[in-house]
PDB file of C-alpha atoms in Angstrom:
ATOM      1  CA  MET A   1      -1.911 -21.843 -28.891  1.00 75.00           C
ATOM      2  CA  GLU A   2      -2.169 -25.549 -28.072  1.00 91.00           C
ATOM      3  CA  LYS A   3      -4.528 -26.026 -25.158  1.00 97.00           C
ATOM      4  CA  GLY A   4      -3.310 -28.114 -22.073  1.00 98.00           C
ATOM      5  CA  ALA A   5      -4.977 -30.970 -20.269  1.00 98.00           C
ATOM      6  CA  ILE A   6      -7.234 -29.049 -18.110  1.00 98.00           C
ATOM      7  CA  SER A   7      -8.712 -27.222 -21.062  1.00 98.00           C
ATOM      8  CA  LYS A   8      -9.036 -30.258 -23.271  1.00 98.00           C
ATOM      9  CA  PHE A   9     -10.709 -32.068 -20.244  1.00 98.00           C
ATOM     10  CA  ILE A  10     -13.378 -29.481 -19.699  1.00 98.00           C
ATOM     11  CA  THR A  11     -14.229 -28.903 -23.476  1.00 98.00           C
ATOM     12  CA  HIS A  12     -14.639 -32.673 -23.766  1.00 98.00           C
ATOM     13  CA  HIS A  13     -16.566 -33.496 -20.542  1.00 98.00           C
ATOM     14  CA  TYR A  14     -18.384 -30.208 -19.929  1.00 98.00           C
ATOM     15  CA  ARG A  15     -21.115 -30.424 -22.462  1.00 98.00           C
ATOM     16  CA  HIS A  16     -24.476 -29.492 -20.783  1.00 98.00           C
ATOM     17  CA  PHE A  17     -26.033 -27.319 -18.048  1.00 96.00           C
ATOM     18  CA  ASN A  18     -23.809 -25.326 -15.888  1.00 96.00           C
ATOM     19  CA  SER A  19     -20.613 -27.067 -17.259  1.00 97.00           C
ATOM     20  CA  ALA A  20     -21.456 -25.965 -20.687  1.00 98.00           C
ATOM     21  CA  SER A  21     -22.016 -22.429 -19.517  1.00 97.00           C
ATOM     22  CA  LEU A  22     -18.664 -22.516 -18.058  1.00 98.00           C
ATOM     23  CA  VAL A  23     -17.066 -23.537 -21.306  1.00 98.00           C
ATOM     24  CA  ASP A  24     -19.113 -20.976 -23.275  1.00 98.00           C
ATOM     25  CA  ALA A  25     -18.094 -18.242 -21.052  1.00 98.00           C
ATOM     26  CA  ALA A  26     -14.384 -19.227 -21.181  1.00 98.00           C
ATOM     27  CA  LYS A  27     -14.493 -19.218 -25.011  1.00 98.00           C
ATOM     28  CA  ALA A  28     -16.224 -15.736 -25.237  1.00 98.00           C
ATOM     29  CA  TYR A  29     -13.802 -14.401 -22.745  1.00 98.00           C
ATOM     30  CA  GLU A  30     -10.900 -15.591 -24.846  1.00 98.00           C
ATOM     31  CA  GLN A  31     -12.527 -14.271 -28.005  1.00 98.00           C
ATOM     32  CA  LEU A  32     -12.845 -10.702 -26.576  1.00 98.00           C
ATOM     33  CA  LEU A  33      -9.260 -10.753 -25.529  1.00 98.00           C
ATOM     34  CA  ASN A  34      -8.166 -11.926 -29.013  1.00 98.00           C
ATOM     35  CA  GLU A  35      -9.927  -9.016 -30.432  1.00 98.00           C
ATOM     36  CA  ASN A  36      -7.994  -6.554 -28.254  1.00 98.00           C
ATOM     37  CA  GLY A  37     -10.764  -6.129 -25.759  1.00 98.00           C
ATOM     38  CA  LYS A  38     -10.105  -5.672 -22.039  1.00 98.00           C
ATOM     39  CA  MET A  39     -11.492  -7.222 -19.058  1.00 98.00           C
ATOM     40  CA  MET A  40     -12.731  -6.012 -15.634  1.00 98.00           C
ATOM     41  CA  LEU A  41     -12.795  -8.593 -12.860  1.00 98.00           C
ATOM     42  CA  ALA A  42     -15.373  -7.906 -10.081  1.00 98.00           C
ATOM     43  CA  MET A  43     -14.831 -10.213  -7.234  1.00 98.00           C
ATOM     44  CA  ALA A  44     -16.852 -10.609  -4.079  1.00 96.00           C
ATOM     45  CA  GLY A  45     -16.791 -13.369  -1.462  1.00 91.00           C
ATOM     46  CA  ALA A  46     -13.628 -14.636   0.391  1.00 94.00           C
ATOM     47  CA  MET A  47     -11.821 -15.551  -2.755  1.00 97.00           C
ATOM     48  CA  SER A  48      -8.417 -14.403  -1.570  1.00 97.00           C
ATOM     49  CA  THR A  49      -8.641 -16.587   1.595  1.00 96.00           C
ATOM     50  CA  ALA A  50      -9.664 -19.379  -0.936  1.00 97.00           C
ATOM     51  CA  GLU A  51      -6.235 -18.664  -2.444  1.00 98.00           C
ATOM     52  CA  ILE A  52      -7.561 -17.626  -5.822  1.00 98.00           C
ATOM     53  CA  GLY A  53      -4.140 -16.177  -6.259  1.00 98.00           C
ATOM     54  CA  LEU A  54      -2.809 -19.442  -7.502  1.00 98.00           C
ATOM     55  CA  SER A  55      -4.549 -18.886 -10.832  1.00 98.00           C
ATOM     56  CA  LEU A  56      -5.493 -15.384 -10.760  1.00 98.00           C
ATOM     57  CA  ALA A  57      -1.977 -13.966 -10.395  1.00 98.00           C
ATOM     58  CA  GLU A  58      -1.032 -15.538 -13.655  1.00 98.00           C
ATOM     59  CA  MET A  59      -4.132 -14.189 -15.461  1.00 98.00           C
ATOM     60  CA  ILE A  60      -2.858 -10.735 -14.275  1.00 98.00           C
ATOM     61  CA  ARG A  61       0.729 -11.331 -15.422  1.00 98.00           C
ATOM     62  CA  GLN A  62      -0.400 -12.409 -18.866  1.00 98.00           C
ATOM     63  CA  ASP A  63      -2.735  -9.340 -19.390  1.00 98.00           C
ATOM     64  CA  LYS A  64      -5.893 -11.341 -19.142  1.00 98.00           C
ATOM     65  CA  ILE A  65      -7.434  -9.046 -16.659  1.00 98.00           C
ATOM     66  CA  HIS A  66      -6.858  -5.249 -16.948  1.00 98.00           C
ATOM     67  CA  ILE A  67      -8.680  -3.800 -13.846  1.00 98.00           C
ATOM     68  CA  ILE A  68     -10.210  -5.322 -10.620  1.00 98.00           C
ATOM     69  CA  CYS A  69     -12.968  -4.179  -8.437  1.00 98.00           C
ATOM     70  CA  CYS A  70     -13.205  -6.292  -5.191  1.00 98.00           C
ATOM     71  CA  SER A  71     -14.726  -6.305  -1.814  1.00 96.00           C
ATOM     72  CA  ALA A  72     -12.157  -4.718   0.625  1.00 95.00           C
ATOM     73  CA  ASN A  73     -11.548  -8.020   2.361  1.00 95.00           C
ATOM     74  CA  ASN A  74     -10.157  -9.474  -0.873  1.00 97.00           C
ATOM     75  CA  LEU A  75      -7.550  -6.736  -1.069  1.00 97.00           C
ATOM     76  CA  GLU A  76      -6.252  -7.332   2.405  1.00 97.00           C
ATOM     77  CA  GLU A  77      -6.729 -11.034   2.746  1.00 96.00           C
ATOM     78  CA  ASP A  78      -4.418 -11.871  -0.163  1.00 97.00           C
ATOM     79  CA  ILE A  79      -1.623  -9.982   1.553  1.00 97.00           C
ATOM     80  CA  MET A  80      -2.373 -11.499   4.837  1.00 96.00           C
ATOM     81  CA  ASN A  81      -2.101 -14.901   3.201  1.00 96.00           C
ATOM     82  CA  LEU A  82       1.157 -13.815   1.744  1.00 97.00           C
ATOM     83  CA  VAL A  83       2.741 -12.747   5.176  1.00 96.00           C
ATOM     84  CA  ALA A  84       1.114 -15.222   7.567  1.00 95.00           C
ATOM     85  CA  HIS A  85       0.155 -18.456   5.675  1.00 96.00           C
ATOM     86  CA  SER A  86       1.787 -20.808   8.069  1.00 95.00           C
ATOM     87  CA  HIS A  87      -0.208 -19.451  10.930  1.00 95.00           C
ATOM     88  CA  TYR A  88      -3.624 -20.080   9.299  1.00 96.00           C
ATOM     89  CA  LYS A  89      -5.667 -23.044  10.560  1.00 95.00           C
ATOM     90  CA  ARG A  90      -7.960 -25.117   8.397  1.00 95.00           C
ATOM     91  CA  VAL A  91     -11.052 -26.534  10.072  1.00 96.00           C
ATOM     92  CA  PRO A  92     -12.455 -29.182   7.713  1.00 94.00           C
ATOM     93  CA  ASN A  93     -15.310 -29.931  10.122  1.00 95.00           C
ATOM     94  CA  TYR A  94     -16.450 -26.307  10.378  1.00 96.00           C
ATOM     95  CA  ARG A  95     -20.174 -27.293   9.801  1.00 96.00           C
ATOM     96  CA  ASP A  96     -20.147 -29.181  13.043  1.00 96.00           C
ATOM     97  CA  LEU A  97     -18.519 -26.597  15.348  1.00 97.00           C
ATOM     98  CA  THR A  98     -20.508 -25.828  18.550  1.00 97.00           C
ATOM     99  CA  PRO A  99     -20.837 -22.177  19.650  1.00 97.00           C
ATOM    100  CA  GLU A 100     -18.392 -23.032  22.366  1.00 97.00           C
ATOM    101  CA  GLN A 101     -15.780 -24.202  19.862  1.00 96.00           C
ATOM    102  CA  GLU A 102     -16.334 -20.942  17.888  1.00 96.00           C
ATOM    103  CA  LYS A 103     -15.843 -18.953  21.143  1.00 97.00           C
ATOM    104  CA  GLU A 104     -12.517 -20.975  21.596  1.00 96.00           C
ATOM    105  CA  LEU A 105     -11.334 -19.958  18.234  1.00 96.00           C
ATOM    106  CA  LEU A 106     -12.051 -16.311  19.085  1.00 96.00           C
ATOM    107  CA  ASN A 107     -10.162 -16.696  22.305  1.00 96.00           C
ATOM    108  CA  ASN A 108      -7.175 -17.972  20.436  1.00 95.00           C
ATOM    109  CA  HIS A 109      -7.332 -15.024  18.060  1.00 94.00           C
ATOM    110  CA  MET A 110      -8.475 -17.186  15.005  1.00 95.00           C
ATOM    111  CA  ASN A 111     -11.100 -15.438  12.891  1.00 94.00           C
ATOM    112  CA  ARG A 112     -12.877 -18.035  10.916  1.00 96.00           C
ATOM    113  CA  VAL A 113     -13.852 -17.716   7.135  1.00 94.00           C
ATOM    114  CA  THR A 114     -15.728 -21.049   6.399  1.00 95.00           C
ATOM    115  CA  ASP A 115     -13.114 -23.676   6.775  1.00 96.00           C
ATOM    116  CA  THR A 116     -10.235 -21.366   7.305  1.00 96.00           C
ATOM    117  CA  CYS A 117      -9.066 -19.350  10.343  1.00 96.00           C
ATOM    118  CA  ILE A 118      -7.000 -16.169   9.803  1.00 94.00           C
ATOM    119  CA  PRO A 119      -4.632 -15.548  12.678  1.00 93.00           C
ATOM    120  CA  GLU A 120      -5.183 -12.157  14.137  1.00 89.00           C
ATOM    121  CA  GLU A 121      -1.734 -11.340  15.561  1.00 88.00           C
ATOM    122  CA  GLU A 122       0.284 -12.649  12.510  1.00 89.00           C
ATOM    123  CA  ALA A 123      -2.053 -11.309   9.845  1.00 87.00           C
ATOM    124  CA  PHE A 124      -4.018  -8.272  11.046  1.00 85.00           C
ATOM    125  CA  ARG A 125      -1.471  -6.652  13.558  1.00 85.00           C
ATOM    126  CA  ARG A 126       1.537  -7.326  11.393  1.00 85.00           C
ATOM    127  CA  LEU A 127      -0.031  -5.612   8.529  1.00 90.00           C
ATOM    128  CA  GLU A 128      -1.426  -2.805  10.764  1.00 92.00           C
ATOM    129  CA  HIS A 129       2.125  -1.805  11.914  1.00 91.00           C
ATOM    130  CA  HIS A 130       3.378  -1.261   8.477  1.00 95.00           C
ATOM    131  CA  LEU A 131       0.259   0.207   7.087  1.00 96.00           C
ATOM    132  CA  VAL A 132       0.278   2.809   9.785  1.00 97.00           C
ATOM    133  CA  GLU A 133       3.796   3.852   8.568  1.00 97.00           C
ATOM    134  CA  VAL A 134       2.546   4.193   4.921  1.00 98.00           C
ATOM    135  CA  TRP A 135      -0.481   6.293   6.135  1.00 98.00           C
ATOM    136  CA  GLN A 136       1.756   8.518   8.343  1.00 98.00           C
ATOM    137  CA  ASP A 137       4.173   9.272   5.600  1.00 98.00           C
ATOM    138  CA  ALA A 138       1.279  10.257   3.248  1.00 98.00           C
ATOM    139  CA  ALA A 139      -0.233  12.432   5.954  1.00 98.00           C
ATOM    140  CA  ASN A 140       3.097  14.183   6.611  1.00 98.00           C
ATOM    141  CA  LYS A 141       3.438  14.989   2.938  1.00 98.00           C
ATOM    142  CA  GLY A 142      -0.121  16.170   2.581  1.00 98.00           C
ATOM    143  CA  GLU A 143      -1.068  13.370   0.129  1.00 98.00           C
ATOM    144  CA  ARG A 144      -4.121  11.358  -0.377  1.00 98.00           C
ATOM    145  CA  TYR A 145      -4.575   7.981  -2.101  1.00 98.00           C
ATOM    146  CA  LEU A 146      -7.039   5.308  -3.001  1.00 98.00           C
ATOM    147  CA  PRO A 147      -6.931   2.185  -0.729  1.00 98.00           C
ATOM    148  CA  TYR A 148      -5.083  -0.029  -3.257  1.00 98.00           C
ATOM    149  CA  GLU A 149      -2.552   2.694  -3.817  1.00 98.00           C
ATOM    150  CA  PHE A 150      -1.450   2.648  -0.191  1.00 98.00           C
ATOM    151  CA  MET A 151      -1.379  -1.095  -0.358  1.00 98.00           C
ATOM    152  CA  TYR A 152       1.018  -0.911  -3.481  1.00 98.00           C
ATOM    153  CA  LYS A 153       3.158   1.682  -1.503  1.00 98.00           C
ATOM    154  CA  LEU A 154       3.544  -0.857   1.248  1.00 98.00           C
ATOM    155  CA  LEU A 155       4.416  -3.715  -1.109  1.00 98.00           C
ATOM    156  CA  ARG A 156       6.900  -1.572  -3.111  1.00 98.00           C
ATOM    157  CA  SER A 157       8.686  -0.520   0.201  1.00 97.00           C
ATOM    158  CA  GLY A 158       9.886  -4.025   0.586  1.00 97.00           C
ATOM    159  CA  LYS A 159       9.027  -4.035   4.352  1.00 96.00           C
ATOM    160  CA  LEU A 160       6.814  -7.039   4.119  1.00 96.00           C
ATOM    161  CA  GLU A 161       9.184  -9.254   2.175  1.00 97.00           C
ATOM    162  CA  GLN A 162      10.744 -10.524   5.546  1.00 95.00           C
ATOM    163  CA  TYR A 163       7.313 -12.165   6.309  1.00 95.00           C
ATOM    164  CA  TYR A 164       6.576 -13.802   2.976  1.00 97.00           C
ATOM    165  CA  GLU A 165       5.426 -17.309   3.741  1.00 96.00           C
ATOM    166  CA  ILE A 166       4.083 -18.419   0.239  1.00 97.00           C
ATOM    167  CA  ASP A 167       5.737 -18.092  -3.183  1.00 98.00           C
ATOM    168  CA  PRO A 168       5.162 -14.461  -4.111  1.00 98.00           C
ATOM    169  CA  LYS A 169       3.989 -15.367  -7.618  1.00 98.00           C
ATOM    170  CA  ASP A 170       0.793 -16.800  -6.013  1.00 98.00           C
ATOM    171  CA  SER A 171      -0.276 -13.479  -4.632  1.00 98.00           C
ATOM    172  CA  TRP A 172      -2.675 -11.728  -7.011  1.00 98.00           C
ATOM    173  CA  VAL A 173      -2.360  -8.323  -5.402  1.00 98.00           C
ATOM    174  CA  LEU A 174       1.489  -8.550  -5.674  1.00 98.00           C
ATOM    175  CA  ALA A 175       0.951  -9.409  -9.317  1.00 98.00           C
ATOM    176  CA  ALA A 176      -1.423  -6.518  -9.848  1.00 98.00           C
ATOM    177  CA  CYS A 177       1.041  -4.212  -8.137  1.00 98.00           C
ATOM    178  CA  GLU A 178       3.861  -5.408 -10.423  1.00 98.00           C
ATOM    179  CA  LYS A 179       1.548  -4.628 -13.486  1.00 98.00           C
ATOM    180  CA  ASN A 180       0.282  -1.470 -11.870  1.00 98.00           C
ATOM    181  CA  ILE A 181      -3.366  -2.282 -12.659  1.00 98.00           C
ATOM    182  CA  PRO A 182      -6.023  -0.415 -10.699  1.00 98.00           C
ATOM    183  CA  ILE A 183      -7.942  -2.298  -7.860  1.00 98.00           C
ATOM    184  CA  ILE A 184     -11.257  -0.543  -7.198  1.00 97.00           C
ATOM    185  CA  VAL A 185     -12.440  -0.996  -3.688  1.00 97.00           C
ATOM    186  CA  PRO A 186     -15.926   0.693  -3.333  1.00 95.00           C
ATOM    187  CA  ALA A 187     -16.565  -0.046   0.265  1.00 93.00           C
ATOM    188  CA  TRP A 188     -13.155  -0.232   1.841  1.00 96.00           C
ATOM    189  CA  ALA A 189     -14.156   0.833   5.361  1.00 94.00           C
ATOM    190  CA  ASP A 190     -16.039  -2.618   5.414  1.00 92.00           C
ATOM    191  CA  SER A 191     -12.731  -4.424   6.122  1.00 94.00           C
ATOM    192  CA  THR A 192     -10.310  -5.094   8.931  1.00 93.00           C
ATOM    193  CA  THR A 193      -7.757  -2.549   7.544  1.00 95.00           C
ATOM    194  CA  GLY A 194     -10.644  -0.128   7.001  1.00 96.00           C
ATOM    195  CA  ASN A 195     -11.669  -0.747  10.647  1.00 96.00           C
ATOM    196  CA  ILE A 196      -8.134  -0.122  11.723  1.00 95.00           C
ATOM    197  CA  PHE A 197      -7.810   3.024   9.983  1.00 97.00           C
ATOM    198  CA  THR A 198     -11.203   4.201  11.327  1.00 97.00           C
ATOM    199  CA  ALA A 199      -9.873   3.459  14.805  1.00 97.00           C
ATOM    200  CA  HIS A 200      -6.831   5.563  14.287  1.00 97.00           C
ATOM    201  CA  CYS A 201      -8.912   8.398  12.955  1.00 98.00           C
ATOM    202  CA  ILE A 202     -11.101   8.145  16.195  1.00 98.00           C
ATOM    203  CA  LYS A 203      -7.903   8.498  18.253  1.00 98.00           C
ATOM    204  CA  GLY A 204      -7.081  11.636  16.342  1.00 98.00           C
ATOM    205  CA  GLU A 205      -4.038  10.306  14.534  1.00 97.00           C
ATOM    206  CA  PHE A 206      -5.470  10.641  10.942  1.00 98.00           C
ATOM    207  CA  GLU A 207      -7.965  12.649   8.989  1.00 98.00           C
ATOM    208  CA  PRO A 208     -10.619  10.280   7.306  1.00 98.00           C
ATOM    209  CA  SER A 209     -10.085  12.156   4.056  1.00 98.00           C
ATOM    210  CA  LEU A 210      -6.507  10.705   3.952  1.00 98.00           C
ATOM    211  CA  VAL A 211      -8.011   7.739   2.194  1.00 98.00           C
ATOM    212  CA  LYS A 212      -9.992   8.501  -0.848  1.00 98.00           C
ATOM    213  CA  GLY A 213     -13.650   7.307  -0.535  1.00 96.00           C
ATOM    214  CA  GLY A 214     -16.432   6.078  -2.768  1.00 95.00           C
ATOM    215  CA  VAL A 215     -17.314   9.192  -4.842  1.00 97.00           C
ATOM    216  CA  GLU A 216     -13.508   9.649  -5.771  1.00 98.00           C
ATOM    217  CA  THR A 217     -13.293   5.960  -6.515  1.00 98.00           C
ATOM    218  CA  MET A 218     -16.188   6.181  -8.933  1.00 98.00           C
ATOM    219  CA  MET A 219     -14.701   9.403 -10.524  1.00 98.00           C
ATOM    220  CA  PHE A 220     -11.329   7.342 -10.952  1.00 98.00           C
ATOM    221  CA  LEU A 221     -13.326   4.552 -12.583  1.00 98.00           C
ATOM    222  CA  VAL A 222     -15.035   6.839 -15.040  1.00 98.00           C
ATOM    223  CA  ASP A 223     -11.517   8.224 -16.185  1.00 98.00           C
ATOM    224  CA  TRP A 224     -10.378   4.641 -16.642  1.00 98.00           C
ATOM    225  CA  TYR A 225     -13.326   3.511 -18.537  1.00 98.00           C
ATOM    226  CA  LYS A 226     -13.215   6.471 -20.857  1.00 97.00           C
ATOM    227  CA  ALA A 227      -9.623   5.734 -21.740  1.00 97.00           C
ATOM    228  CA  ASN A 228      -9.989   1.836 -22.138  1.00 98.00           C
ATOM    229  CA  ALA A 229     -13.580   1.304 -23.595  1.00 97.00           C
ATOM    230  CA  LEU A 230     -12.481   2.583 -26.979  1.00 93.00           C
ATOM    231  CA  GLY A 231     -12.074  -0.108 -29.840  1.00 94.00           C
ATOM    232  CA  ARG A 232     -13.318  -3.495 -28.841  1.00 97.00           C
ATOM    233  CA  GLY A 233     -14.322  -2.193 -25.404  1.00 98.00           C
ATOM    234  CA  VAL A 234     -14.290  -3.861 -21.955  1.00 98.00           C
ATOM    235  CA  GLY A 235     -15.706  -7.008 -20.666  1.00 98.00           C
ATOM    236  CA  PHE A 236     -17.268  -7.733 -17.140  1.00 98.00           C
ATOM    237  CA  PHE A 237     -16.327 -10.990 -15.407  1.00 98.00           C
ATOM    238  CA  GLN A 238     -18.157 -11.175 -12.070  1.00 97.00           C
ATOM    239  CA  ILE A 239     -17.484 -13.409  -9.085  1.00 96.00           C
ATOM    240  CA  GLY A 240     -20.436 -13.360  -6.586  1.00 92.00           C
ATOM    241  CA  GLY A 241     -22.630 -10.211  -6.239  1.00 87.00           C
ATOM    242  CA  GLY A 242     -22.960  -7.268  -3.929  1.00 88.00           C
ATOM    243  CA  THR A 243     -21.144  -3.977  -4.132  1.00 92.00           C
ATOM    244  CA  ALA A 244     -18.094  -5.507  -5.752  1.00 95.00           C
ATOM    245  CA  GLY A 245     -20.175  -6.257  -8.808  1.00 95.00           C
ATOM    246  CA  ASP A 246     -22.848  -3.469  -8.754  1.00 94.00           C
ATOM    247  CA  PHE A 247     -20.489  -0.487  -8.097  1.00 96.00           C
ATOM    248  CA  PRO A 248     -18.277  -0.853 -11.269  1.00 97.00           C
ATOM    249  CA  ILE A 249     -20.953  -2.089 -13.623  1.00 97.00           C
ATOM    250  CA  CYS A 250     -22.952   1.197 -12.907  1.00 96.00           C
ATOM    251  CA  VAL A 251     -20.182   3.283 -14.338  1.00 98.00           C
ATOM    252  CA  VAL A 252     -21.718   2.866 -17.795  1.00 98.00           C
ATOM    253  CA  PRO A 253     -25.339   3.983 -17.163  1.00 97.00           C
ATOM    254  CA  MET A 254     -23.965   6.751 -14.805  1.00 97.00           C
ATOM    255  CA  MET A 255     -21.860   8.171 -17.842  1.00 98.00           C
ATOM    256  CA  ALA A 256     -24.721   7.909 -20.251  1.00 97.00           C
ATOM    257  CA  GLN A 257     -27.741   8.921 -17.928  1.00 97.00           C
ATOM    258  CA  ASP A 258     -26.322  11.143 -15.321  1.00 97.00           C
ATOM    259  CA  LEU A 259     -23.603  12.830 -17.119  1.00 97.00           C
ATOM    260  CA  GLU A 260     -25.572  12.673 -20.210  1.00 97.00           C
ATOM    261  CA  TRP A 261     -22.556  11.778 -22.382  1.00 97.00           C
ATOM    262  CA  THR A 262     -23.402  10.410 -25.748  1.00 96.00           C
ATOM    263  CA  ASP A 263     -22.127   7.124 -27.389  1.00 95.00           C
ATOM    264  CA  VAL A 264     -20.825   5.553 -24.214  1.00 97.00           C
ATOM    265  CA  PRO A 265     -19.806   2.027 -24.913  1.00 97.00           C
ATOM    266  CA  LEU A 266     -21.780  -0.611 -23.082  1.00 98.00           C
ATOM    267  CA  TRP A 267     -19.979  -3.621 -21.389  1.00 98.00           C
ATOM    268  CA  GLN A 268     -19.043  -5.865 -24.255  1.00 98.00           C
ATOM    269  CA  TYR A 269     -19.178  -9.289 -22.370  1.00 98.00           C
ATOM    270  CA  PHE A 270     -20.756 -10.377 -19.190  1.00 98.00           C
ATOM    271  CA  CYS A 271     -20.228 -13.487 -17.081  1.00 98.00           C
ATOM    272  CA  GLN A 272     -21.342 -14.089 -13.448  1.00 96.00           C
ATOM    273  CA  ILE A 273     -20.366 -16.946 -11.261  1.00 96.00           C
ATOM    274  CA  SER A 274     -23.083 -17.269  -8.762  1.00 90.00           C
ATOM    275  CA  ASP A 275     -24.520 -19.446  -6.175  1.00 81.00           C
ATOM    276  CA  SER A 276     -27.612 -17.000  -5.624  1.00 73.00           C
ATOM    277  CA  THR A 277     -31.121 -18.202  -6.310  1.00 71.00           C
ATOM    278  CA  THR A 278     -32.382 -16.584  -9.471  1.00 71.00           C
ATOM    279  CA  SER A 279     -34.498 -13.668  -8.322  1.00 68.00           C
ATOM    280  CA  TYR A 280     -35.400 -10.323  -9.759  1.00 64.00           C
ATOM    281  CA  GLY A 281     -35.679  -9.005  -6.236  1.00 68.00           C
ATOM    282  CA  SER A 282     -31.916  -9.237  -5.653  1.00 69.00           C
ATOM    283  CA  TYR A 283     -28.935  -7.876  -7.602  1.00 66.00           C
ATOM    284  CA  SER A 284     -26.796 -11.119  -7.022  1.00 68.00           C
ATOM    285  CA  GLY A 285     -29.663 -13.289  -8.239  1.00 68.00           C
ATOM    286  CA  ALA A 286     -30.810 -11.138 -11.141  1.00 77.00           C
ATOM    287  CA  VAL A 287     -30.358 -12.620 -14.602  1.00 85.00           C
ATOM    288  CA  PRO A 288     -28.100 -10.774 -17.168  1.00 91.00           C
ATOM    289  CA  ASN A 289     -31.102  -9.528 -19.292  1.00 91.00           C
ATOM    290  CA  GLU A 290     -32.281  -7.249 -16.477  1.00 91.00           C
ATOM    291  CA  LYS A 291     -29.118  -5.267 -16.945  1.00 94.00           C
ATOM    292  CA  ILE A 292     -30.290  -4.284 -20.434  1.00 94.00           C
ATOM    293  CA  THR A 293     -32.979  -2.252 -18.819  1.00 94.00           C
ATOM    294  CA  TRP A 294     -30.445  -0.352 -16.777  1.00 93.00           C
ATOM    295  CA  GLY A 295     -28.227   0.489 -19.787  1.00 95.00           C
ATOM    296  CA  LYS A 296     -25.389  -1.758 -18.759  1.00 96.00           C
ATOM    297  CA  LEU A 297     -25.685  -4.495 -21.349  1.00 96.00           C
ATOM    298  CA  ASP A 298     -27.022  -4.673 -25.007  1.00 96.00           C
ATOM    299  CA  ILE A 299     -29.281  -7.281 -26.716  1.00 97.00           C
ATOM    300  CA  ASP A 300     -26.401  -9.026 -28.294  1.00 97.00           C
ATOM    301  CA  THR A 301     -23.838  -8.769 -25.441  1.00 97.00           C
ATOM    302  CA  PRO A 302     -22.474 -12.197 -24.790  1.00 97.00           C
ATOM    303  CA  LYS A 303     -24.026 -12.976 -21.447  1.00 97.00           C
ATOM    304  CA  PHE A 304     -23.450 -16.073 -19.164  1.00 97.00           C
ATOM    305  CA  ILE A 305     -24.254 -17.271 -15.615  1.00 95.00           C
ATOM    306  CA  VAL A 306     -22.642 -20.299 -14.187  1.00 96.00           C
ATOM    307  CA  GLU A 307     -24.449 -21.262 -11.008  1.00 93.00           C
ATOM    308  CA  SER A 308     -21.851 -22.889  -8.983  1.00 94.00           C
ATOM    309  CA  ASP A 309     -19.040 -22.487  -6.308  1.00 95.00           C
ATOM    310  CA  ALA A 310     -16.738 -19.702  -7.624  1.00 96.00           C
ATOM    311  CA  THR A 311     -13.750 -21.551  -5.975  1.00 97.00           C
ATOM    312  CA  ILE A 312     -14.379 -24.473  -8.367  1.00 97.00           C
ATOM    313  CA  VAL A 313     -15.485 -22.544 -11.541  1.00 98.00           C
ATOM    314  CA  ALA A 314     -13.052 -19.624 -11.666  1.00 98.00           C
ATOM    315  CA  PRO A 315      -9.771 -21.538 -11.627  1.00 98.00           C
ATOM    316  CA  LEU A 316     -11.150 -23.692 -14.449  1.00 98.00           C
ATOM    317  CA  ILE A 317     -12.142 -20.881 -16.593  1.00 98.00           C
ATOM    318  CA  PHE A 318      -8.805 -19.111 -15.930  1.00 98.00           C
ATOM    319  CA  ALA A 319      -7.085 -22.342 -16.651  1.00 98.00           C
ATOM    320  CA  TYR A 320      -8.770 -22.480 -20.165  1.00 98.00           C
ATOM    321  CA  ILE A 321      -7.952 -18.837 -20.902  1.00 98.00           C
ATOM    322  CA  LEU A 322      -4.347 -19.459 -19.867  1.00 98.00           C
ATOM    323  CA  GLY A 323      -4.113 -22.557 -22.051  1.00 98.00           C
ATOM    324  CA  TRP A 324      -3.428 -24.988 -19.137  1.00 98.00           C
TER     325      TRP A 324
END
């Protein structure tokens, strides 16, 4: 496939240091896919509010990503952007805001994520109304689901379409829903929708068990990995750190060490985009070789760290893989 202008630009100009790591990681990612491997995306941070869907949705549609593990905010904030984009407020001078100005944003029901304020009424409450209907329907039927499955049910119901304020092709969760790929959310309670569900449970409207939790999420991931790690295997592309990365990558040593299964395939590729200072005292700042000691990666696994802002790096890597 003939590469486009963005790909040609980065391969010509990005020759050293972090820029070279970016190109190397993109080429190794592409090679794994060309050899019929699959890729896990582990995504932390506020990438959905950063509108990563502009490139990520097409990656999903073109089968360049096969499963996603993300922090809970990324699952919900992509949909919030889909249904309330015109109500968002950008604050380019966010570094200069006084505490009084921050309080004013709160009073106006605008919740700030760096330079972007999410509108509470149009995003959180609009989503809550329809999610409660989906939860109630499952409760009435005695059914239980993972968090992403509830979100897929809501999207497939068509009830949100009346609110769409961006081109639906730029929503990565909608693209994942259409492809029916799993979205692993290891700490869903740590989110606005998780908090909303908790509030309804405290009021006695739902049982907490209605939404499957962390242990069942890991069990689901084990089944997926067993079915998909055959042949060329599965790679691991990580944005940021924390639970979104550590939870899914641990499925391999858990299968090998705790379940004592033999011949468990290790991850076949690893790349992390990180702005964390390299440190062996933190997960986010650990270099890839440390993962060898935990039975996650092997000596010859292609390993990359790109130390930069993921909102800059990820779209460039995706653009190369997409041939843009």
